[in-house]
Coordinates of C-alpha atoms and ligand atoms in Angstrom, one line a residue:
Chain A
M1 CA 3.5 -19.6 30.3
R2 CA 1.8 -19.0 27.0
I3 CA 3.8 -16.6 24.9
A4 CA 3.0 -15.3 21.4
V5 CA 5.5 -13.7 19.0
I6 CA 4.1 -12.0 16.0
G7 CA 6.5 -11.5 13.1
A8 CA 9.5 -13.6 11.9
G9 CA 11.8 -10.9 10.7
P10 CA 15.2 -10.2 12.4
A11 CA 13.4 -9.0 15.6
G12 CA 11.0 -12.0 15.9
V13 CA 13.8 -14.5 15.2
R14 CA 16.0 -13.2 18.0
A15 CA 13.1 -12.9 20.3
V16 CA 12.0 -16.5 19.8
E17 CA 15.6 -17.7 20.0
T18 CA 15.9 -16.1 23.4
L19 CA 12.6 -17.5 24.6
V20 CA 13.5 -21.0 23.4
A21 CA 16.9 -20.8 25.2
A22 CA 15.0 -20.1 28.4
G23 CA 12.9 -23.2 28.0
H24 CA 9.7 -21.8 26.4
R25 CA 7.8 -22.9 23.4
P26 CA 6.0 -19.8 22.0
V27 CA 3.3 -19.6 19.4
W28 CA 5.1 -17.8 16.5
I29 CA 3.0 -16.3 13.8
D30 CA 3.8 -14.6 10.5
E31 CA 1.8 -13.8 7.4
A32 CA 4.6 -14.9 5.3
R33 CA 5.4 -18.4 4.4
E34 CA 8.8 -18.3 5.9
G35 CA 11.0 -16.4 8.3
G36 CA 13.3 -13.5 7.3
G37 CA 11.0 -10.5 7.4
R38 CA 11.5 -7.7 4.9
I39 CA 15.2 -7.2 4.6
Y40 CA 16.0 -10.9 4.6
Q41 CA 12.8 -12.0 2.8
R42 CA 13.6 -15.2 0.8
P43 CA 12.6 -16.1 -2.7
P44 CA 10.6 -19.3 -3.3
Q45 CA 12.6 -22.4 -3.3
S46 CA 12.7 -22.6 -7.1
L47 CA 14.6 -19.4 -7.6
R48 CA 16.8 -19.5 -4.5
R49 CA 20.4 -18.5 -5.1
D50 CA 23.4 -17.7 -3.0
A51 CA 22.9 -15.2 -0.2
R52 CA 25.7 -13.0 -1.5
M53 CA 23.7 -12.3 -4.7
L54 CA 20.5 -11.7 -2.8
Y55 CA 21.6 -9.7 0.2
G56 CA 25.0 -8.2 -0.8
F57 CA 27.0 -7.0 2.2
E58 CA 24.3 -8.3 4.5
A59 CA 24.6 -11.9 3.3
R60 CA 26.2 -13.2 6.5
K61 CA 23.6 -11.6 8.7
A62 CA 20.8 -12.9 6.4
E63 CA 22.2 -16.5 6.6
G64 CA 22.4 -16.2 10.4
V65 CA 18.8 -15.1 10.7
H66 CA 17.6 -17.8 8.3
A67 CA 19.6 -20.6 9.9
T68 CA 18.3 -19.6 13.4
F69 CA 14.8 -19.5 12.0
E70 CA 15.1 -23.0 10.5
R71 CA 16.4 -24.3 13.8
L72 CA 13.6 -22.7 15.8
A73 CA 10.5 -23.3 13.6
P74 CA 10.3 -27.1 14.3
V75 CA 10.7 -26.7 18.1
V76 CA 8.0 -23.9 18.6
D77 CA 4.4 -23.7 17.5
W78 CA 5.3 -22.0 14.2
R79 CA 2.3 -20.8 12.2
P80 CA 3.2 -19.5 8.7
E81 CA 0.8 -17.8 6.3
T82 CA -1.2 -16.7 9.2
L83 CA -2.5 -13.1 9.6
V84 CA -3.1 -11.8 13.1
W85 CA -6.0 -9.6 12.4
H86 CA -7.1 -8.7 15.9
I87 CA -5.7 -8.5 19.4
R88 CA -7.7 -8.2 22.6
P89 CA -5.3 -7.1 25.4
Q90 CA -7.7 -7.7 28.3
A91 CA -8.7 -11.1 27.2
R92 CA -5.1 -11.7 25.9
R93 CA -6.4 -13.3 22.8
L94 CA -5.3 -13.0 19.2
S95 CA -7.6 -13.6 16.3
T96 CA -5.8 -15.2 13.3
Q97 CA -6.6 -16.3 9.8
H98 CA -4.6 -19.0 8.0
Q99 CA -4.2 -18.7 4.2
G100 CA -7.3 -16.6 4.1
R101 CA -9.3 -19.7 4.8
T102 CA -9.3 -20.8 8.4
Q103 CA -9.8 -18.9 11.6
A104 CA -8.2 -19.6 15.0
T105 CA -7.8 -17.8 18.2
V106 CA -4.6 -17.9 20.2
D107 CA -4.7 -17.2 24.0
Y108 CA -1.5 -15.8 25.5
D109 CA -0.1 -14.5 28.8
A110 CA 2.5 -12.4 27.1
A111 CA 3.1 -11.2 23.6
I112 CA 5.9 -9.7 21.6
L113 CA 4.9 -7.8 18.5
C114 CA 7.6 -7.7 15.9
T115 CA 5.5 -6.4 13.0
G116 CA 8.1 -4.4 11.1
A117 CA 7.5 -1.4 8.8
M118 CA 6.5 -0.2 5.4
D119 CA 7.5 2.5 3.1
R120 CA 6.4 6.1 3.7
V121 CA 5.4 7.9 0.5
V122 CA 4.5 11.4 -0.7
P123 CA 1.9 11.5 -3.4
V124 CA 3.2 12.9 -6.7
P125 CA 0.9 13.5 -9.7
G126 CA 0.9 10.2 -11.6
W127 CA 1.9 8.0 -8.6
T128 CA -1.0 5.6 -9.0
L129 CA 0.0 4.7 -12.6
P130 CA 1.0 1.0 -13.2
G131 CA 4.8 1.1 -13.1
V132 CA 5.1 3.2 -9.9
T133 CA 5.9 1.3 -6.8
T134 CA 7.4 1.9 -3.4
M135 CA 11.1 1.6 -3.0
G136 CA 10.6 -1.5 -0.9
A137 CA 8.5 -3.1 -3.6
A138 CA 11.2 -2.5 -6.2
Q139 CA 13.6 -4.3 -3.9
I140 CA 11.2 -7.2 -3.2
A141 CA 10.6 -7.7 -6.9
L142 CA 14.3 -8.1 -7.5
K143 CA 15.2 -10.0 -4.3
T144 CA 12.4 -12.5 -4.3
Q145 CA 11.4 -12.7 -7.9
G146 CA 14.5 -11.9 -9.9
C147 CA 12.5 -9.1 -11.6
S148 CA 12.9 -5.4 -12.0
I149 CA 9.9 -3.1 -12.0
G150 CA 10.8 -1.9 -15.5
A151 CA 13.5 -1.7 -18.1
R152 CA 14.5 1.8 -17.3
V153 CA 13.8 2.8 -13.8
A154 CA 14.0 6.1 -11.9
F155 CA 14.0 6.3 -8.1
V156 CA 12.7 9.3 -6.2
G157 CA 12.6 9.9 -2.5
T158 CA 15.1 10.1 0.3
G159 CA 16.8 7.8 2.8
P160 CA 19.3 5.0 2.7
L161 CA 17.0 2.6 0.8
L162 CA 17.0 5.1 -2.1
Y163 CA 20.6 4.6 -2.8
L164 CA 20.7 1.0 -1.8
V165 CA 17.9 -0.1 -4.1
A166 CA 19.3 2.0 -7.0
Y167 CA 22.6 0.3 -6.5
Q168 CA 21.0 -3.2 -6.4
Y169 CA 19.2 -2.5 -9.6
A170 CA 22.2 -1.1 -11.4
K171 CA 24.2 -4.1 -10.2
A172 CA 21.7 -6.5 -11.6
G173 CA 22.1 -4.9 -15.0
V174 CA 18.9 -2.7 -15.0
T175 CA 19.2 0.8 -16.4
V176 CA 18.8 3.3 -13.6
A177 CA 17.5 6.5 -15.4
A178 CA 18.1 8.7 -12.3
V179 CA 18.2 8.8 -8.6
V180 CA 16.3 11.9 -7.4
D181 CA 16.9 12.7 -3.7
T182 CA 14.7 15.3 -2.1
T183 CA 17.4 16.0 0.5
P184 CA 20.1 18.5 -0.3
F185 CA 23.7 17.5 0.0
A186 CA 24.3 20.1 2.7
T187 CA 21.7 18.4 5.0
K188 CA 23.5 15.1 4.7
F189 CA 26.9 16.7 5.1
A190 CA 25.8 18.4 8.3
A191 CA 24.8 15.0 9.7
A192 CA 28.1 13.4 8.7
P193 CA 29.8 13.6 12.2
G194 CA 26.9 11.7 13.8
L195 CA 26.7 9.3 10.9
L196 CA 30.4 8.3 11.4
R197 CA 29.2 6.5 14.5
G198 CA 27.4 4.1 12.2
G199 CA 30.8 2.6 11.2
A200 CA 30.3 -0.1 8.6
T201 CA 26.7 1.0 7.9
F202 CA 27.8 4.5 7.1
V203 CA 30.7 3.3 4.9
K204 CA 28.3 1.1 2.9
G205 CA 26.0 4.0 2.3
I206 CA 28.9 6.2 1.0
Y207 CA 30.0 3.2 -1.1
Y208 CA 26.5 2.9 -2.8
I209 CA 26.4 6.6 -3.7
G210 CA 30.0 6.5 -5.0
W211 CA 29.4 3.4 -7.0
L212 CA 26.3 4.9 -8.7
R213 CA 28.1 8.0 -9.6
A214 CA 31.2 6.1 -10.8
H215 CA 28.9 4.0 -13.1
G216 CA 27.4 7.1 -14.6
V217 CA 24.1 7.0 -12.9
R218 CA 22.6 10.4 -12.6
V219 CA 22.2 11.4 -8.9
V220 CA 20.3 14.6 -8.2
E221 CA 20.1 16.1 -4.7
G222 CA 17.8 18.7 -3.2
A223 CA 15.2 18.1 -5.8
T224 CA 11.4 18.5 -5.7
P225 CA 9.4 15.9 -7.6
V226 CA 6.9 17.5 -10.0
A227 CA 5.1 14.6 -11.7
I228 CA 5.4 11.1 -13.1
N229 CA 4.5 11.5 -16.8
G230 CA 2.2 9.1 -18.6
T231 CA -1.5 8.3 -19.1
T232 CA -1.8 4.6 -19.0
D233 CA 1.9 3.8 -18.3
V234 CA 4.9 5.5 -16.9
Q235 CA 6.8 7.6 -19.5
G236 CA 9.0 9.8 -17.4
L237 CA 9.9 11.4 -14.1
R238 CA 9.8 15.2 -13.8
W239 CA 11.4 17.2 -11.0
R240 CA 12.6 20.7 -10.1
G241 CA 16.2 21.0 -9.2
S242 CA 17.6 23.1 -6.3
D243 CA 18.3 25.9 -8.9
G244 CA 14.5 26.0 -9.7
R245 CA 14.8 24.5 -13.2
E246 CA 12.6 21.7 -14.2
D247 CA 14.2 18.5 -15.5
L248 CA 12.9 15.2 -16.9
V249 CA 14.2 11.7 -17.5
A250 CA 12.4 9.1 -19.7
C251 CA 11.7 5.9 -17.8
D252 CA 9.1 3.1 -17.7
A253 CA 8.9 2.6 -14.0
V254 CA 9.5 4.7 -10.8
G255 CA 10.3 3.5 -7.3
M256 CA 9.4 6.0 -4.6
G257 CA 9.9 6.2 -0.9
W258 CA 10.8 8.6 2.0
G259 CA 11.9 6.3 4.7
L260 CA 9.8 3.8 6.6
K261 CA 7.1 3.9 9.2
P262 CA 6.1 1.3 11.8
E263 CA 3.4 -1.2 10.9
A264 CA 1.9 -0.7 14.4
Q265 CA -1.8 -1.4 14.0
L266 CA -1.7 -4.4 16.4
A267 CA 0.1 -2.3 19.0
D268 CA -2.7 0.3 18.6
L269 CA -5.4 -2.3 19.0
A270 CA -3.5 -3.7 22.1
G271 CA -4.1 -0.3 23.6
V272 CA -0.5 0.9 23.5
P273 CA -0.4 4.7 23.6
F274 CA 1.3 6.5 20.7
R275 CA 3.4 9.6 20.7
F276 CA 4.6 11.8 17.9
E277 CA 8.3 11.3 17.5
P278 CA 9.7 14.6 15.9
L279 CA 12.9 13.2 14.6
Q280 CA 11.4 10.3 12.7
H281 CA 8.4 12.7 12.1
S282 CA 6.1 9.8 12.8
W283 CA 3.7 8.4 15.3
I284 CA 5.3 5.6 17.2
P285 CA 3.9 3.3 19.9
E286 CA 5.3 3.9 23.4
C287 CA 7.7 1.4 24.9
D288 CA 10.9 1.7 27.0
T289 CA 14.3 0.8 25.6
S290 CA 13.8 -2.9 26.4
G291 CA 10.5 -3.0 24.5
R292 CA 8.0 -2.9 27.5
T293 CA 4.9 -1.1 26.7
P294 CA 2.6 0.5 29.3
V295 CA 0.1 -2.4 28.6
E296 CA 1.2 -5.2 30.9
G297 CA 2.3 -8.4 29.1
H298 CA 2.8 -6.6 25.8
Y299 CA 6.2 -6.0 24.3
L300 CA 7.4 -4.4 21.0
A301 CA 10.6 -5.0 19.1
G302 CA 12.1 -4.0 15.8
D303 CA 10.9 -1.6 13.2
G304 CA 7.3 -2.0 14.4
A305 CA 8.3 -0.1 17.6
A306 CA 10.4 2.6 15.9
I307 CA 12.4 2.5 12.7
G308 CA 15.9 1.3 13.6
G309 CA 16.9 -1.0 10.8
A310 CA 17.8 -4.7 10.8
D311 CA 20.7 -4.7 13.3
V312 CA 18.6 -2.8 15.8
A313 CA 15.8 -5.2 15.2
E314 CA 18.0 -8.2 16.1
L315 CA 19.2 -6.6 19.3
A316 CA 15.7 -5.4 20.2
G317 CA 14.1 -8.7 19.6
A318 CA 16.4 -10.4 22.1
R319 CA 16.1 -7.6 24.6
A320 CA 12.3 -7.6 24.5
A321 CA 12.3 -11.4 25.2
L322 CA 14.7 -10.9 28.1
A323 CA 12.4 -8.1 29.5
L324 CA 9.4 -10.5 29.2
L325 CA 11.4 -13.2 31.0
Q326 CA 12.5 -10.8 33.8
D327 CA 8.8 -9.6 34.2
A328 CA 7.8 -13.2 34.5
G329 CA 10.2 -13.7 37.4
Q330 CA 12.8 -15.8 35.5
S331 CA 16.4 -15.1 36.0
V332 CA 18.3 -13.7 33.1
D333 CA 21.9 -13.2 32.3
A334 CA 22.6 -9.6 33.5
V335 CA 25.8 -9.4 31.5
R336 CA 23.8 -10.1 28.3
V337 CA 21.1 -7.6 29.2
A338 CA 23.8 -4.9 29.8
A339 CA 25.6 -5.7 26.5
L340 CA 22.3 -5.5 24.6
D341 CA 21.5 -2.2 26.2
R342 CA 24.9 -0.8 25.4
A343 CA 24.7 -1.9 21.8
L344 CA 21.2 -0.5 21.4
A345 CA 22.2 2.9 22.9
G346 CA 25.1 3.1 20.5
Q347 CA 22.8 2.3 17.5
Q348 CA 20.4 5.0 18.7
R349 CA 23.0 7.7 18.2
F350 CA 23.6 6.6 14.7
R351 CA 19.9 6.5 13.9
I352 CA 19.4 10.0 15.1
A353 CA 22.1 11.2 12.7
L354 CA 20.5 9.2 9.9
E355 CA 17.1 10.8 10.5
R356 CA 18.8 14.2 10.4
A357 CA 20.6 13.3 7.2
F358 CA 17.4 12.1 5.4
P359 CA 14.5 14.1 6.8
Y360 CA 10.9 13.5 5.8
P361 CA 9.9 16.3 3.4
A362 CA 6.9 17.5 5.4
A363 CA 6.5 20.7 3.5
L364 CA 6.4 18.7 0.2
A365 CA 3.7 16.5 1.6
A366 CA 1.8 19.4 2.9
S367 CA 1.9 21.1 -0.6
V368 CA 0.5 18.2 -2.7
A369 CA -1.5 19.9 -5.4
D370 CA -5.3 20.1 -5.0
E371 CA -5.9 17.8 -8.0
T372 CA -3.4 15.1 -7.0
L373 CA -4.8 11.9 -5.7
L374 CA -4.0 11.7 -2.1
C375 CA -5.8 8.5 -1.0
R376 CA -5.4 5.9 -3.7
C377 CA -7.9 3.5 -2.1
E378 CA -10.8 6.0 -2.1
G379 CA -9.9 8.1 -5.1
L380 CA -9.7 11.2 -2.9
T381 CA -7.7 14.3 -4.0
A382 CA -5.7 16.6 -1.7
G383 CA -8.1 19.4 -2.6
E384 CA -11.1 17.4 -1.3
L385 CA -9.4 16.9 2.1
R386 CA -8.5 20.6 2.2
A387 CA -12.2 21.5 1.4
A388 CA -13.3 19.3 4.3
A389 CA -10.8 21.0 6.6
R390 CA -12.3 24.4 5.7
E391 CA -15.9 23.5 5.6
D392 CA -18.1 24.2 8.6
H393 CA -19.8 21.0 9.3
D394 CA -22.7 20.6 11.8
V395 CA -20.1 19.4 14.2
G396 CA -17.5 21.9 13.2
P397 CA -14.6 21.6 10.7
A398 CA -12.4 18.4 10.6
P399 CA -10.1 19.2 13.5
E400 CA -8.2 15.9 13.5
M401 CA -7.5 12.9 11.3
N402 CA -10.3 10.6 12.4
R403 CA -12.9 13.3 11.9
A404 CA -11.5 14.1 8.6
K405 CA -11.7 10.3 7.7
A406 CA -15.3 10.2 8.6
F407 CA -16.0 13.3 6.5
T408 CA -14.0 12.5 3.4
R409 CA -13.2 8.8 3.6
V410 CA -9.5 9.6 3.6
G411 CA -7.7 6.5 4.9
M412 CA -10.9 4.5 5.1
G413 CA -10.2 2.3 2.2
R414 CA -8.6 -1.1 1.7
C415 CA -5.2 -0.1 3.0
Q416 CA -6.7 1.7 6.0
G417 CA -4.5 4.7 5.6
R418 CA -1.2 2.8 5.6
V419 CA -0.2 4.6 2.4
C420 CA -1.9 8.0 2.5
G421 CA -1.9 8.5 6.3
P422 CA 1.4 10.5 6.8
A423 CA 0.8 12.8 3.7
A424 CA -2.9 13.3 4.6
A425 CA -1.9 14.4 8.1
E426 CA 0.5 17.0 6.6
V427 CA -2.2 18.3 4.2
L428 CA -4.8 18.5 7.0
A429 CA -2.4 20.2 9.5
A430 CA -1.2 22.8 6.9
S431 CA -4.7 23.7 5.9
L432 CA -5.8 24.1 9.5
G433 CA -2.6 26.0 10.2
R434 CA -1.7 23.6 13.0
D435 CA 1.2 21.5 13.9
V436 CA 1.0 18.0 12.5
A437 CA 1.5 16.4 15.9
S438 CA -1.7 18.1 17.1
I439 CA -4.1 16.7 14.6
G440 CA -3.7 13.1 15.6
R441 CA -3.3 10.0 13.6
L442 CA -5.6 7.5 12.0
R443 CA -6.5 4.9 14.6
G444 CA -5.9 1.2 13.9
Q445 CA -9.0 -0.8 13.1
S446 CA -9.8 -4.5 13.3
P447 CA -9.3 -6.5 11.1
V448 CA -5.9 -4.9 10.5
K449 CA -6.1 -6.0 6.9
P450 CA -9.1 -6.8 4.7
M451 CA -10.0 -10.5 4.7
P452 CA -12.6 -12.8 3.4
M453 CA -15.7 -12.9 5.6
L454 CA -17.4 -16.1 7.0
V455 CA -14.2 -18.0 7.4
P456 CA -14.9 -21.2 9.4
E457 CA -13.2 -21.8 12.8
A458 CA -10.3 -24.3 12.5
T459 CA -10.9 -27.6 14.2
P460 CA -8.3 -27.9 16.9
Chain B
M1 CA 3.7 -2.0 -16.3
K2 CA 6.1 -4.6 -17.6
L3 CA 8.2 -6.5 -15.0
Q4 CA 11.5 -7.5 -16.5
R5 CA 13.0 -10.9 -15.6
V6 CA 16.6 -10.0 -14.9
R7 CA 17.7 -13.2 -13.0
D8 CA 16.8 -16.8 -13.0
A9 CA 14.6 -16.4 -16.0
N10 CA 14.8 -20.0 -17.2
R11 CA 12.7 -21.8 -14.7
P12 CA 10.1 -24.4 -15.8
G13 CA 7.1 -22.7 -17.4
I14 CA 3.5 -22.7 -16.2
A15 CA 0.4 -21.3 -18.0
L16 CA -2.5 -19.4 -16.6
T17 CA -5.2 -17.2 -17.9
L18 CA -6.2 -13.6 -17.2
D19 CA -9.7 -12.7 -18.3
G20 CA -9.5 -15.7 -20.6
A21 CA -6.2 -14.7 -22.3
E22 CA -3.2 -17.1 -21.9
I23 CA -0.3 -15.9 -19.8
A24 CA 3.0 -17.7 -19.8
A25 CA 4.7 -17.7 -16.4
Q26 CA 7.4 -19.6 -14.5
Q27 CA 7.4 -21.7 -11.4
G28 CA 8.2 -19.6 -8.3
D29 CA 6.3 -16.6 -9.7
T30 CA 3.9 -14.8 -7.5
L31 CA 0.6 -14.1 -9.3
L32 CA 1.7 -10.4 -9.6
T33 CA 5.0 -11.4 -11.3
A34 CA 3.3 -14.0 -13.5
L35 CA 0.8 -11.4 -14.8
L36 CA 3.0 -8.3 -15.0
A37 CA 6.0 -10.1 -16.5
G38 CA 3.6 -11.9 -18.8
G39 CA 2.3 -8.7 -20.4
A40 CA -0.9 -8.0 -18.5
G41 CA 0.0 -4.4 -18.0
S42 CA -2.3 -3.9 -15.1
L43 CA -4.2 -5.9 -12.5
R44 CA -7.3 -3.9 -11.7
R45 CA -9.2 -0.8 -12.5
S46 CA -9.7 1.9 -9.9
E47 CA -13.4 2.1 -8.8
F48 CA -13.0 5.9 -9.0
G49 CA -12.4 6.2 -12.7
D50 CA -8.8 7.3 -12.4
G51 CA -7.4 4.4 -14.4
D52 CA -5.7 1.1 -14.0
R53 CA -3.6 -0.1 -11.1
A54 CA -0.8 -2.7 -10.9
G55 CA 0.0 -2.9 -7.2
F56 CA 2.2 -0.6 -5.2
C57 CA 3.9 -2.1 -2.1
L58 CA 4.4 -5.7 -3.1
M59 CA 4.4 -6.6 0.7
G60 CA 0.7 -7.3 1.2
A61 CA -0.1 -3.9 2.8
C62 CA -1.5 -1.6 0.1
Q63 CA -4.2 -4.0 -1.3
D64 CA -3.8 -2.4 -4.7
C65 CA -3.1 -5.7 -6.5
W66 CA -6.4 -7.5 -5.9
V67 CA -7.4 -10.0 -8.5
S68 CA -9.8 -12.9 -8.4
V69 CA -8.8 -16.6 -8.8
A70 CA -11.5 -19.1 -9.9
G71 CA -12.3 -21.4 -7.0
V72 CA -10.3 -19.3 -4.5
G73 CA -11.8 -15.8 -4.6
R74 CA -10.2 -12.5 -4.1
V75 CA -6.5 -12.5 -3.4
R76 CA -3.6 -10.1 -3.3
A77 CA -1.6 -10.9 -6.4
C78 CA 1.7 -10.0 -4.6
A79 CA 1.1 -12.5 -1.8
T80 CA -0.2 -15.4 -3.8
Q81 CA 1.9 -18.1 -5.6
A82 CA 1.0 -18.6 -9.2
S83 CA 0.2 -22.2 -10.3
Q84 CA -0.4 -24.1 -13.4
G85 CA -3.9 -23.6 -14.8
M86 CA -5.0 -20.7 -12.5
K87 CA -8.0 -18.8 -14.0
V88 CA -7.5 -15.2 -13.0
T89 CA -9.8 -12.2 -13.5
R90 CA -8.8 -8.6 -13.0
G91 CA -9.9 -7.3 -9.6
Ligands
FAD501 C1 10.1 -3.6 1.6 C2 11.2 -3.4 2.6 C3 12.5 -3.6 2.2 C4 13.5 -3.3 3.1 N1 14.8 -3.6 2.7 C5 15.8 -3.2 3.6 C6 17.2 -3.4 3.2 O1 17.5 -3.8 2.1 N2 18.1 -3.0 4.1 C7 17.8 -2.6 5.4 O2 18.7 -2.3 6.2 N3 16.5 -2.4 5.7 C8 15.5 -2.7 4.9 N4 14.3 -2.5 5.3 C9 14.0 -2.1 6.6 C10 13.6 -3.3 7.4 O3 12.3 -3.1 7.8 C11 14.4 -3.7 8.6 O4 15.8 -3.6 8.3 C12 14.1 -5.1 9.2 O5 13.6 -5.9 8.2 C13 13.2 -4.9 10.4 O6 13.1 -6.1 11.0 P1 11.8 -6.4 11.9 O7 12.0 -7.8 12.4 O8 11.6 -5.3 12.8 O9 10.6 -6.4 10.8 P2 10.3 -7.2 9.4 O10 11.5 -7.7 8.9 O11 9.5 -6.2 8.6 O12 9.4 -8.4 9.8 C14 8.0 -8.2 10.3 C15 7.3 -9.5 10.0 O13 6.0 -9.4 10.7 C16 5.1 -9.9 9.9 N5 3.8 -9.4 10.3 C17 3.5 -8.0 10.5 N6 2.2 -7.8 10.8 C18 1.7 -9.1 10.9 C19 0.4 -9.5 11.3 N7 -0.6 -8.7 11.6 N8 0.2 -10.9 11.3 C20 1.1 -11.8 10.9 N9 2.4 -11.4 10.6 C21 2.7 -10.0 10.6 C22 5.5 -9.6 8.5 O14 4.9 -10.5 7.6 C23 7.0 -9.7 8.5 O15 7.5 -10.9 8.1 C24 13.2 -2.8 4.4 C25 11.9 -2.6 4.8 C26 10.8 -2.8 3.9 C27 9.4 -2.5 4.3

């Protein structure tokens, strides 16, 4: 049986491990040079240092994933630096491009998509200035390049990564100007009983916040970002506190992020239906708890299926591979399946509490000021999208995201709505007076990322 | 935007150019690190007149760090390794 696994993060590594143990030799593809995915992304060889320094409390898990990756890569058909830019579910064929130069197609009987996630952002005036990055970007710079995004960095957003990245920066000796959390303390406090189920993960979260405060880092909760000051460079971050007063810190860089959202474009092209998941406040591809999608032969695992974090990704990768093997009529270890299912169900309860503790600020996204850039690829402001929603076009107003895209180019640019999509949906929904779930989502397009044209077919 | 080298900042040097100006970088840098730690400030200019850009996601998704490399073409600076002698122009 020809099996393809896309993604070599924690989910992909455990999926391939399970398939290899069952005697398969899958094609394994990642755009990155090496395995590890986002959380365990590795620096280039020349600045590799001990795992403890790079991954902190997660060092042992990182080493486990890396060691497994290194054992597996030589025994499967590992294809690094290869983008899967299209998937045809009926033909069961992937279109890939290696190093932006050579094309190849990969035929498969079954595929596991472990494509991970990216940051979810809310546009704030000044957010396209050089010096403003996503929270994930701030972490990648430090982890894989030994660099901070500035000398005096402010972080704004919400979610576990907010505190984790601020902690990692402060620990590396970077001045953290402020940590500005849009979630009020009371919201997090209310979720605490459920969070306790997270055990060590919860304790680490509390530790980061405590450490930051103990080291004199300013932590603000329940804040509303107002603007990132500067004309050619970042000069400061402005916000309104829960008491309504405006405040400002000077900084030369800002990291921003409000949780993550699945990178699910390939699942979309594979014909997997999506549903709006109210708790994550996000569109996610449909699959059962073992990763089976309604499209036969196609499985999902990890953050690309729904945001669950690295531990869930490892469990879900193994589980999806077992589901695939079961569906192919291979016998699998029932005890292992049951153990994975139990572990995943336990994690699920913690994730629910986490989503409640750090909700996506939908109202903030819906109220992005008219003159603020909403779509950074197409230079489109929130006001232009609102105008399109109101306008009576020949075919009526823009009642859903894809129509709005056709009218205004929102989400039509180089990132294909990965960055502006969630906020644009809130803006459109609010101006139509509709629920965000009812206005749809930007559909995935092929190629899933821009790529050079006229690339020759690789000679087999 | 100025990236600060906070760890492992003593790797062997490499030299490249951005729009003809010399940039001193280090082995193991991505093109984005090389340029933004080397003082480039920005990587491209928005086509819509709203100023300069210097990347955003650093994970190959946002496409806001496009630059051109002589002999290679357009690349994402965050997903490309810098190497000795590269001739780069702003995207
Ligand atoms: C920037 C960033 C930093 C993060 N840091 C942390 C952290 O410190 N702690 C934490 O708990 N969680 C962190 N997370 C959350 C993280 O996503 C998960 O914890 C974990 O990495 C999920 O594992 P995964 O295997 O599902 O996906 P990932 O680890 O995201 O792996 C997905 C892989 O698929 C590849 N891929 C995707 N699409 C394609 C395609 N079309 N073609 C080829 N390859 C493709 C990617 O290159 C990537 O290597 C971070 C997330 C991001 C985005």
